[in-house]
Coordinates of C-alpha atoms in Angstrom, one line a residue:
X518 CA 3.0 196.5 -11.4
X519 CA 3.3 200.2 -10.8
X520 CA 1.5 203.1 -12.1
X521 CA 4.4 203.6 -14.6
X522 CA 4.5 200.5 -16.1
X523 CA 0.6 199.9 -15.9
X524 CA -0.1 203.6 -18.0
X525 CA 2.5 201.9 -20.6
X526 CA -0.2 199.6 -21.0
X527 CA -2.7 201.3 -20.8
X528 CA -1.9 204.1 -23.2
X529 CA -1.8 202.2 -26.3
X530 CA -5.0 201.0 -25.6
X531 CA -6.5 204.2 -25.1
X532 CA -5.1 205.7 -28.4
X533 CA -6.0 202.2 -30.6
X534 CA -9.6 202.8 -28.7
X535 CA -10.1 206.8 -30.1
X536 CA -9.0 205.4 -33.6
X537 CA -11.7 203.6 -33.7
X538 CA -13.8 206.2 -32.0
X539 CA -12.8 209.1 -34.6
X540 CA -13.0 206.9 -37.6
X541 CA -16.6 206.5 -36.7
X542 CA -16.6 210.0 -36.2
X543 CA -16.0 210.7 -39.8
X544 CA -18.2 207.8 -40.8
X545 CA -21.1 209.5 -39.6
X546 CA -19.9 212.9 -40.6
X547 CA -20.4 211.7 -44.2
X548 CA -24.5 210.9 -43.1
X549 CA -24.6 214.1 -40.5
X550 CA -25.8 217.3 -42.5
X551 CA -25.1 220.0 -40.5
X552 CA -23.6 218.8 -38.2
X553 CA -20.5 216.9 -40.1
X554 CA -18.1 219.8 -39.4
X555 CA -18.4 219.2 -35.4
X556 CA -18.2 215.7 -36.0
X557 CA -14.8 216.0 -38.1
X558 CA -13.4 218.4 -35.5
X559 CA -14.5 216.0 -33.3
X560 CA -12.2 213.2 -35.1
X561 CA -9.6 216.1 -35.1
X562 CA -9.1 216.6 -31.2
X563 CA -9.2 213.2 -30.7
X564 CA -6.2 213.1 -33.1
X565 CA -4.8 215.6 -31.3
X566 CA -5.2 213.7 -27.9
X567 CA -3.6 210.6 -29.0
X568 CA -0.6 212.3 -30.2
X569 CA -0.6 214.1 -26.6
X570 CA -0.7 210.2 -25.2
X571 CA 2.1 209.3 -27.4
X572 CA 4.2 212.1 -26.2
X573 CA 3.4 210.5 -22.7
X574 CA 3.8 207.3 -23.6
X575 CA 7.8 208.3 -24.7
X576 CA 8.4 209.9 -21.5
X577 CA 7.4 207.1 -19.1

């Protein structure tokens, strides 16, 4: 397997794992006080990241 075809494994796994990751995110930002706006924004860039790995993902 090349590099290619291994990242079009690997991608989808990285972006199911930050789901998870910023849906605890805003879990905890619920519980967080002051801090529950990083947390969101947080959630946010991660997001952001995964549609940045999709946009890879399409041009493998």
């Amino acid at each position: 397997m090349d590099d290619r075809e291994r990242l079009k494994v690997l991608i989808p796994h990285w972006i199911e794992h930050n789901q998870e990751h910023a849906k605890e995110f805003e879990s905890w930002a619920e519980k967080a006080g002051e801090a529950a706006e990083d947390l969101r924004q947080a959630a946010r860039l991660v997001y952001e990241a995964n549609e940045a790995l999709k946009r890879a993902a399409e041009r493998l």
